[in-house]
Tab-separated table of C-alpha atoms in Angstrom:
chain	number	residue	atom	x	y	z
A	1	UNK	CA	-52.159	9.629	-13.643
A	2	UNK	CA	-50.102	9.655	-17.168
A	3	UNK	CA	-48.593	13.318	-16.976
A	4	UNK	CA	-47.624	11.887	-13.253
A	5	UNK	CA	-45.579	8.715	-15.166
A	6	UNK	CA	-44.688	10.683	-17.659
A	7	UNK	CA	-42.874	13.861	-15.449
A	8	UNK	CA	-41.891	11.271	-13.058
A	9	UNK	CA	-39.876	9.005	-15.628
A	10	UNK	CA	-38.372	12.355	-17.467
A	11	UNK	CA	-36.483	12.698	-13.594
A	12	UNK	CA	-36.065	8.877	-13.211
A	13	UNK	CA	-34.940	7.787	-16.627
A	14	UNK	CA	-31.618	9.436	-16.350
A	15	UNK	CA	-30.361	8.018	-13.563
A	16	UNK	CA	-31.727	4.966	-14.547
A	17	UNK	CA	-29.491	4.945	-17.095
A	18	UNK	CA	-26.389	6.847	-15.330
A	19	UNK	CA	-27.089	3.591	-12.843
A	20	UNK	CA	-27.138	1.032	-15.307
A	21	UNK	CA	-23.863	2.355	-16.443
A	22	UNK	CA	-21.929	2.164	-13.096
A	23	UNK	CA	-23.667	-1.450	-12.912
A	24	UNK	CA	-21.968	-2.818	-15.523
A	25	UNK	CA	-18.001	-0.609	-15.418
A	26	UNK	CA	-17.901	-0.022	-11.799
A	27	UNK	CA	-17.211	-2.412	-8.854
A	28	UNK	CA	-17.334	-1.035	-5.674
A	29	UNK	CA	-16.264	-3.975	-3.555
A	30	UNK	CA	-14.268	-5.982	-6.415
A	31	UNK	CA	-12.149	-3.284	-8.010
A	32	UNK	CA	-8.016	-2.371	-7.217
A	33	UNK	CA	-8.466	0.289	-4.765
A	34	UNK	CA	-7.034	2.834	-7.172
A	35	UNK	CA	-10.038	2.109	-9.828
A	36	UNK	CA	-12.410	2.374	-6.507
A	37	UNK	CA	-11.669	5.397	-4.951
A	38	UNK	CA	-11.255	6.910	-8.274
A	39	UNK	CA	-14.852	6.010	-9.651
A	40	UNK	CA	-12.760	4.792	-12.754
A	41	UNK	CA	-13.799	2.076	-14.874
A	42	UNK	CA	-12.701	-1.015	-14.458
A	43	UNK	CA	-12.290	-2.082	-17.994
A	44	UNK	CA	-8.515	-4.009	-17.289
A	45	UNK	CA	-9.946	-7.008	-15.675
A	46	UNK	CA	-8.117	-9.289	-17.510
A	47	UNK	CA	-4.952	-7.113	-16.706
A	48	UNK	CA	-4.412	-9.096	-13.445
A	49	UNK	CA	-3.912	-12.169	-15.065
A	50	UNK	CA	-0.623	-12.544	-15.368
A	51	UNK	CA	-0.148	-12.717	-11.594
A	52	UNK	CA	-2.529	-16.389	-11.618
A	53	UNK	CA	0.135	-18.095	-10.417
A	54	UNK	CA	1.414	-15.842	-7.508
A	55	UNK	CA	-2.109	-14.785	-6.534
A	56	UNK	CA	-2.171	-18.916	-5.871
A	57	UNK	CA	0.785	-19.535	-4.185
A	58	UNK	CA	0.997	-21.493	-0.912
A	59	UNK	CA	0.936	-19.602	2.239
A	60	UNK	CA	4.284	-19.893	4.307
A	61	UNK	CA	3.886	-17.221	6.610
A	62	UNK	CA	2.304	-17.378	10.326
A	63	UNK	CA	-0.464	-14.429	11.611
A	64	UNK	CA	0.292	-14.195	14.555
A	65	UNK	CA	-4.112	-14.111	14.879
A	66	UNK	CA	-3.403	-17.716	13.330
A	67	UNK	CA	-0.643	-18.639	14.499
A	68	UNK	CA	0.125	-22.307	14.208
A	69	UNK	CA	4.043	-22.727	15.579
A	70	UNK	CA	6.395	-20.338	18.177
A	71	UNK	CA	9.512	-20.820	16.089
A	72	UNK	CA	9.638	-18.158	13.753
A	73	UNK	CA	13.238	-16.176	13.004
A	74	UNK	CA	11.603	-13.333	11.368
A	75	UNK	CA	9.000	-11.001	12.587
A	76	UNK	CA	7.295	-8.940	9.590
A	77	UNK	CA	5.605	-6.147	11.091
A	78	UNK	CA	3.876	-3.050	8.366
A	79	UNK	CA	0.723	-1.256	6.834
A	80	UNK	CA	-0.921	-2.636	3.622
A	81	UNK	CA	2.115	-3.301	1.711
A	82	UNK	CA	3.372	-5.840	4.496
A	83	UNK	CA	-0.610	-7.258	4.260
A	84	UNK	CA	-0.463	-9.118	0.456
A	85	UNK	CA	-0.572	-12.687	1.125
A	86	UNK	CA	0.304	-15.237	-1.460
A	87	UNK	CA	2.264	-12.705	-3.048
A	88	UNK	CA	3.291	-11.056	-0.654
A	89	UNK	CA	7.382	-9.890	0.178
A	90	UNK	CA	6.824	-12.017	3.379
A	91	UNK	CA	5.169	-14.933	2.106
A	92	UNK	CA	8.741	-15.096	-0.671
A	93	UNK	CA	10.705	-14.702	2.465
A	94	UNK	CA	8.832	-17.141	4.064
A	95	UNK	CA	9.405	-20.042	1.160
A	96	UNK	CA	13.036	-20.028	3.165
A	97	UNK	CA	12.907	-18.647	6.391
A	98	UNK	CA	10.085	-19.026	9.296
A	99	UNK	CA	8.075	-15.771	10.049
A	100	UNK	CA	5.749	-14.401	11.665
A	101	UNK	CA	3.615	-11.426	10.776
A	102	UNK	CA	1.992	-8.789	13.364
A	103	UNK	CA	-1.384	-8.750	11.865
A	104	UNK	CA	-2.733	-4.913	10.927
A	105	UNK	CA	-5.707	-5.482	13.709
A	106	UNK	CA	-2.593	-5.069	16.345
A	107	UNK	CA	0.011	-2.940	14.523
A	108	UNK	CA	-1.923	0.407	13.184
A	109	UNK	CA	1.121	2.195	13.741
A	110	UNK	CA	3.880	0.398	13.067
A	111	UNK	CA	6.454	2.116	14.696
A	112	UNK	CA	4.193	2.912	18.102
A	113	UNK	CA	3.609	-1.383	18.172
A	114	UNK	CA	7.019	-2.176	17.820
A	115	UNK	CA	7.819	0.053	21.045
A	116	UNK	CA	5.217	-1.529	22.739
A	117	UNK	CA	6.445	-4.833	22.000
A	118	UNK	CA	9.989	-4.055	23.402
A	119	UNK	CA	8.849	-2.326	26.426
A	120	UNK	CA	6.221	-5.710	27.201
A	121	UNK	CA	6.777	-9.633	27.029
A	122	UNK	CA	6.732	-10.229	23.756
A	123	UNK	CA	10.603	-10.762	22.717
A	124	UNK	CA	11.454	-12.631	26.243
A	125	UNK	CA	8.808	-14.955	25.397
A	126	UNK	CA	9.767	-15.273	21.692
A	127	UNK	CA	13.035	-16.330	19.666
A	128	UNK	CA	12.916	-13.458	17.375
A	129	UNK	CA	16.552	-12.415	15.622
A	130	UNK	CA	15.011	-9.717	13.177
A	131	UNK	CA	12.501	-7.585	12.927
A	132	UNK	CA	11.385	-6.177	9.665
A	133	UNK	CA	9.617	-2.580	9.720
A	134	UNK	CA	7.691	-2.236	7.054
A	135	UNK	CA	6.002	1.678	6.028
A	136	UNK	CA	4.651	3.129	3.156
A	137	UNK	CA	6.639	6.678	2.768
A	138	UNK	CA	3.772	8.671	2.783
A	139	UNK	CA	3.283	7.793	6.377
A	140	UNK	CA	6.236	7.189	7.710
A	141	UNK	CA	7.395	10.632	8.907
A	142	UNK	CA	3.845	11.651	10.425
A	143	UNK	CA	4.388	7.631	12.259
A	144	UNK	CA	7.363	8.787	13.797
A	145	UNK	CA	5.421	12.173	15.207
A	146	UNK	CA	2.838	10.403	16.958
A	147	UNK	CA	4.938	8.148	19.503
A	148	UNK	CA	4.837	7.189	23.108
A	149	UNK	CA	8.559	5.340	23.118
A	150	UNK	CA	7.403	4.746	26.863
A	151	UNK	CA	3.974	2.430	25.932
A	152	UNK	CA	4.078	-1.479	26.534
A	153	UNK	CA	1.974	-3.661	24.869
A	154	UNK	CA	2.330	-7.277	26.728
A	155	UNK	CA	1.267	-10.582	25.183
A	156	UNK	CA	-2.207	-11.144	27.192
A	157	UNK	CA	-2.977	-8.097	25.356
A	158	UNK	CA	-2.505	-8.916	21.746
A	159	UNK	CA	-4.341	-12.127	22.418
A	160	UNK	CA	-7.006	-9.892	24.004
A	161	UNK	CA	-6.736	-7.980	20.448
A	162	UNK	CA	-7.295	-10.644	18.388
A	163	UNK	CA	-10.078	-12.763	20.773
A	164	UNK	CA	-11.832	-9.314	20.422
A	165	UNK	CA	-10.932	-7.937	16.624
A	166	UNK	CA	-14.484	-8.035	14.538
A	167	UNK	CA	-14.448	-8.773	11.008
A	168	UNK	CA	-16.329	-5.742	8.874
A	169	UNK	CA	-18.862	-5.976	6.937
A	170	UNK	CA	-18.724	-6.375	3.619
A	171	UNK	CA	-19.661	-3.403	1.207
A	172	UNK	CA	-23.376	-3.733	-0.047
A	173	UNK	CA	-23.624	-2.619	-3.290
A	174	UNK	CA	-24.601	1.573	-4.314
A	175	UNK	CA	-28.153	2.172	-4.116
A	176	UNK	CA	-30.161	3.457	-7.159
A	177	UNK	CA	-29.701	6.655	-5.859
A	178	UNK	CA	-26.436	7.034	-4.717
A	179	UNK	CA	-23.136	9.624	-5.454
A	180	UNK	CA	-21.208	6.767	-7.062
A	181	UNK	CA	-23.991	6.776	-9.632
A	182	UNK	CA	-23.611	10.450	-10.315
A	183	UNK	CA	-19.612	10.449	-10.122
A	184	UNK	CA	-19.099	7.103	-11.906
A	185	UNK	CA	-19.940	8.071	-15.482
A	186	UNK	CA	-18.453	11.719	-15.558
A	187	UNK	CA	-15.262	10.280	-14.264
A	188	UNK	CA	-15.779	7.412	-16.826
A	189	UNK	CA	-15.437	10.177	-19.473
A	190	UNK	CA	-12.491	12.652	-17.967
A	191	UNK	CA	-10.645	9.164	-17.320
A	192	UNK	CA	-10.266	8.472	-21.489
A	193	UNK	CA	-10.750	12.573	-22.525
A	194	UNK	CA	-8.408	14.318	-19.939
A	195	UNK	CA	-5.120	14.832	-18.770
A	196	UNK	CA	-3.756	15.371	-15.435
A	197	UNK	CA	-6.164	15.433	-13.418
A	198	UNK	CA	-7.662	14.806	-9.631
A	199	UNK	CA	-10.734	12.552	-9.533
A	200	UNK	CA	-13.287	12.071	-7.006
A	201	UNK	CA	-10.528	14.077	-3.982
A	202	UNK	CA	-8.705	10.650	-3.965
A	203	UNK	CA	-6.536	9.450	-7.219
A	204	UNK	CA	-4.502	11.528	-9.555
A	205	UNK	CA	-4.668	10.280	-13.200
A	206	UNK	CA	-1.663	11.857	-14.921
A	207	UNK	CA	-0.288	11.582	-18.628
A	208	UNK	CA	3.723	9.683	-18.695
A	209	UNK	CA	5.958	10.128	-21.179
A	210	UNK	CA	6.235	5.847	-21.688
A	211	UNK	CA	3.515	3.478	-22.665
A	212	UNK	CA	5.816	0.551	-21.540
A	213	UNK	CA	5.835	0.776	-17.595
A	214	UNK	CA	3.035	-1.637	-17.254
A	215	UNK	CA	1.356	-4.943	-19.226
A	216	UNK	CA	-1.727	-2.765	-20.479
A	217	UNK	CA	-0.487	-0.390	-23.061
A	218	UNK	CA	-1.180	2.911	-21.182
A	219	UNK	CA	0.662	6.357	-20.405
A	220	UNK	CA	-1.131	7.222	-17.430
A	221	UNK	CA	-0.084	7.022	-14.222
A	222	UNK	CA	-2.561	6.598	-11.508
A	223	UNK	CA	-1.595	7.500	-7.561
A	224	UNK	CA	-3.566	8.541	-4.783
A	225	UNK	CA	-3.508	11.967	-3.497
A	226	UNK	CA	-2.146	11.472	-0.190
A	227	UNK	CA	1.523	10.756	-2.543
A	228	UNK	CA	1.227	14.044	-2.829
A	229	UNK	CA	-0.048	15.403	-0.063
A	230	UNK	CA	2.215	15.027	2.276
A	231	UNK	CA	5.124	16.020	-0.496
A	232	UNK	CA	5.811	18.862	2.062
A	233	UNK	CA	6.494	16.514	5.840
A	234	UNK	CA	8.478	13.913	3.973
A	235	UNK	CA	10.243	16.446	1.843
A	236	UNK	CA	11.290	18.225	5.689
A	237	UNK	CA	14.566	17.547	6.234
A	238	UNK	CA	13.984	17.798	10.012
A	239	UNK	CA	11.230	15.555	10.154
A	240	UNK	CA	12.612	12.710	8.326
A	241	UNK	CA	15.649	13.000	10.869
A	242	UNK	CA	13.352	12.744	13.921
A	243	UNK	CA	11.984	9.430	11.925
A	244	UNK	CA	16.182	8.534	11.492
A	245	UNK	CA	16.146	8.977	15.376
A	246	UNK	CA	13.849	7.131	16.319
A	247	UNK	CA	14.547	4.222	14.130
A	248	UNK	CA	18.003	4.401	15.546
A	249	UNK	CA	16.711	4.364	18.788
A	250	UNK	CA	14.587	1.376	18.078
A	251	UNK	CA	17.109	-0.774	16.296
A	252	UNK	CA	19.512	0.144	19.497
A	253	UNK	CA	16.729	-1.344	21.822
A	254	UNK	CA	16.069	-4.450	19.804
A	255	UNK	CA	19.601	-5.259	19.545
A	256	UNK	CA	20.060	-4.693	23.352
A	257	UNK	CA	17.469	-7.868	23.195
A	258	UNK	CA	19.438	-9.478	20.693
A	259	UNK	CA	17.256	-8.586	17.679
A	260	UNK	CA	18.063	-6.541	14.706
A	261	UNK	CA	16.174	-4.120	12.756
A	262	UNK	CA	15.811	-4.016	8.965
A	263	UNK	CA	13.452	-1.063	7.817
A	264	UNK	CA	11.518	-1.279	4.851
A	265	UNK	CA	10.633	2.036	3.397
A	266	UNK	CA	7.757	1.232	0.303
A	267	UNK	CA	7.875	3.945	-1.952
A	268	UNK	CA	4.731	5.994	-2.934
A	269	UNK	CA	3.781	5.072	-6.235
A	270	UNK	CA	4.401	9.031	-7.486
A	271	UNK	CA	7.827	8.938	-5.980
A	272	UNK	CA	8.912	5.934	-7.930
A	273	UNK	CA	7.510	6.603	-11.007
A	274	UNK	CA	7.858	10.508	-10.946
A	275	UNK	CA	10.505	11.101	-13.443
A	276	UNK	CA	8.178	9.434	-16.410
A	277	UNK	CA	5.492	12.008	-15.184
A	278	UNK	CA	5.234	14.136	-18.778
A	279	UNK	CA	4.618	17.725	-17.418
A	280	UNK	CA	5.922	17.770	-13.964
A	281	UNK	CA	4.578	21.690	-13.778
A	282	UNK	CA	2.223	21.251	-10.619
A	283	UNK	CA	4.061	17.528	-9.622
A	284	UNK	CA	6.733	18.749	-6.701
A	285	UNK	CA	9.958	16.181	-6.371
A	286	UNK	CA	9.654	13.911	-3.616
A	287	UNK	CA	12.824	14.201	-1.284
A	288	UNK	CA	12.076	11.450	1.054
A	289	UNK	CA	14.466	8.480	0.069
A	290	UNK	CA	16.803	11.555	-1.071
A	291	UNK	CA	17.099	12.807	2.994
A	292	UNK	CA	16.907	9.183	4.266
A	293	UNK	CA	20.279	8.132	2.181
A	294	UNK	CA	21.927	10.602	3.484
A	295	UNK	CA	21.980	9.768	7.186
A	296	UNK	CA	23.937	7.473	9.486
A	297	UNK	CA	21.870	4.417	10.608
A	298	UNK	CA	21.688	2.150	13.120
A	299	UNK	CA	19.836	-0.558	11.503
A	300	UNK	CA	19.591	-2.146	8.084
A	301	UNK	CA	18.768	0.080	5.739
A	302	UNK	CA	16.733	-1.213	2.398
A	303	UNK	CA	16.538	1.276	0.449
A	304	UNK	CA	13.627	-0.074	-1.618
A	305	UNK	CA	12.662	2.736	-4.362
A	306	UNK	CA	16.816	2.765	-5.734
A	307	UNK	CA	16.351	-1.071	-5.816
A	308	UNK	CA	13.079	-1.096	-7.722
A	309	UNK	CA	14.539	2.238	-10.382
A	310	UNK	CA	17.257	0.105	-11.335
A	311	UNK	CA	14.628	-2.534	-12.780
A	312	UNK	CA	11.732	-0.024	-13.925
A	313	UNK	CA	13.500	0.077	-17.440
A	314	UNK	CA	13.816	-3.853	-18.344
A	315	UNK	CA	10.084	-5.069	-15.682
A	316	UNK	CA	6.990	-4.396	-16.616
A	317	UNK	CA	4.642	-3.778	-13.477
A	318	UNK	CA	6.871	-2.715	-10.563
A	319	UNK	CA	3.717	-1.408	-9.592
A	320	UNK	CA	0.095	-2.679	-10.176
A	321	UNK	CA	-1.434	-0.329	-13.169
A	322	UNK	CA	-4.536	0.042	-11.018
A	323	UNK	CA	-3.230	-0.252	-6.952
A	324	UNK	CA	-1.088	1.671	-4.705
A	325	UNK	CA	1.094	-1.277	-4.020
A	326	UNK	CA	3.587	-2.956	-5.738
A	327	UNK	CA	2.738	-6.115	-7.630
A	328	UNK	CA	4.740	-9.198	-7.191
A	329	UNK	CA	6.962	-8.584	-9.176
A	330	UNK	CA	8.480	-5.993	-6.563
A	331	UNK	CA	7.918	-8.077	-3.620
A	332	UNK	CA	10.461	-10.899	-5.028
A	333	UNK	CA	12.864	-7.682	-6.073
A	334	UNK	CA	12.506	-6.648	-2.012
A	335	UNK	CA	13.154	-10.090	-0.979
A	336	UNK	CA	16.523	-11.005	-2.853
A	337	UNK	CA	17.717	-7.809	-0.808
A	338	UNK	CA	16.318	-8.420	2.546
A	339	UNK	CA	17.970	-12.039	2.193
A	340	UNK	CA	21.481	-10.225	1.610
A	341	UNK	CA	21.030	-8.812	4.629
A	342	UNK	CA	20.143	-12.098	6.461
A	343	UNK	CA	22.818	-14.399	5.348
């Protein structure tokens, strides 16, 4: 029996040690997305305290799924960059204007959803004057290829989507013998001692030539793998031209309903900070904004990369250090530009 216990302990104790390390420094449910996906140590838990007041702002905008009134002037529709609550661009915008936000449960592909709304009865029933279409850079070209411009979405369908939506279940804690128990300790070591590597097939950790771009004194950049894997498609001028043609078509159809289209591409984190990557040998230059900027547009264009890049030298945390998304700093900058387009 003693031999059995001894042999078993030789197998179990290393796992127990790794499990304790993972439990102390990694949280699958609470960590920002890049920390979670990359299996990095969340040792910067105090980092976001600087945004405490922004995280606790009053909510001014209306969600379609929780609508309180029907007098909005602006409709926002987008991906996760539009889902930020208290500190999202739509909430700062809603302090001045009445804003209606189309929930992600309705708008999986924002371009397709907007076509559906146009072809249905939504804009006939609403008093919307502006639509802000936001899409993160890495998926914008792809989304434009996956559309049916004749598809119809009636307001009754929207109501059914909201009514039948089920909230996702919370993540259970990782089991004792889990993949994270093995991945995290080794990812943690690489985080501190390796340079320019892909962690856990999801997140790049690359060295920057500066350490003052974020509130914490770190000279590395975390960004999601898709920022790089989508480059070939997004750097293709023909693909960007197709996207622009689709956006022009949307704008013209909205104009027929007396609605103006504002297009807001959200830069990939990799693209926004690209010039600060110390060694670019294996990291091609993104060209999406270069291509899009030269094309003729029938819509109001918010060149977010140009706008935010101009602030990188003077403002920290344009994007969160530990997340794929922009911070309240960027949200406020973007809203100032949107207000100029509306006024």
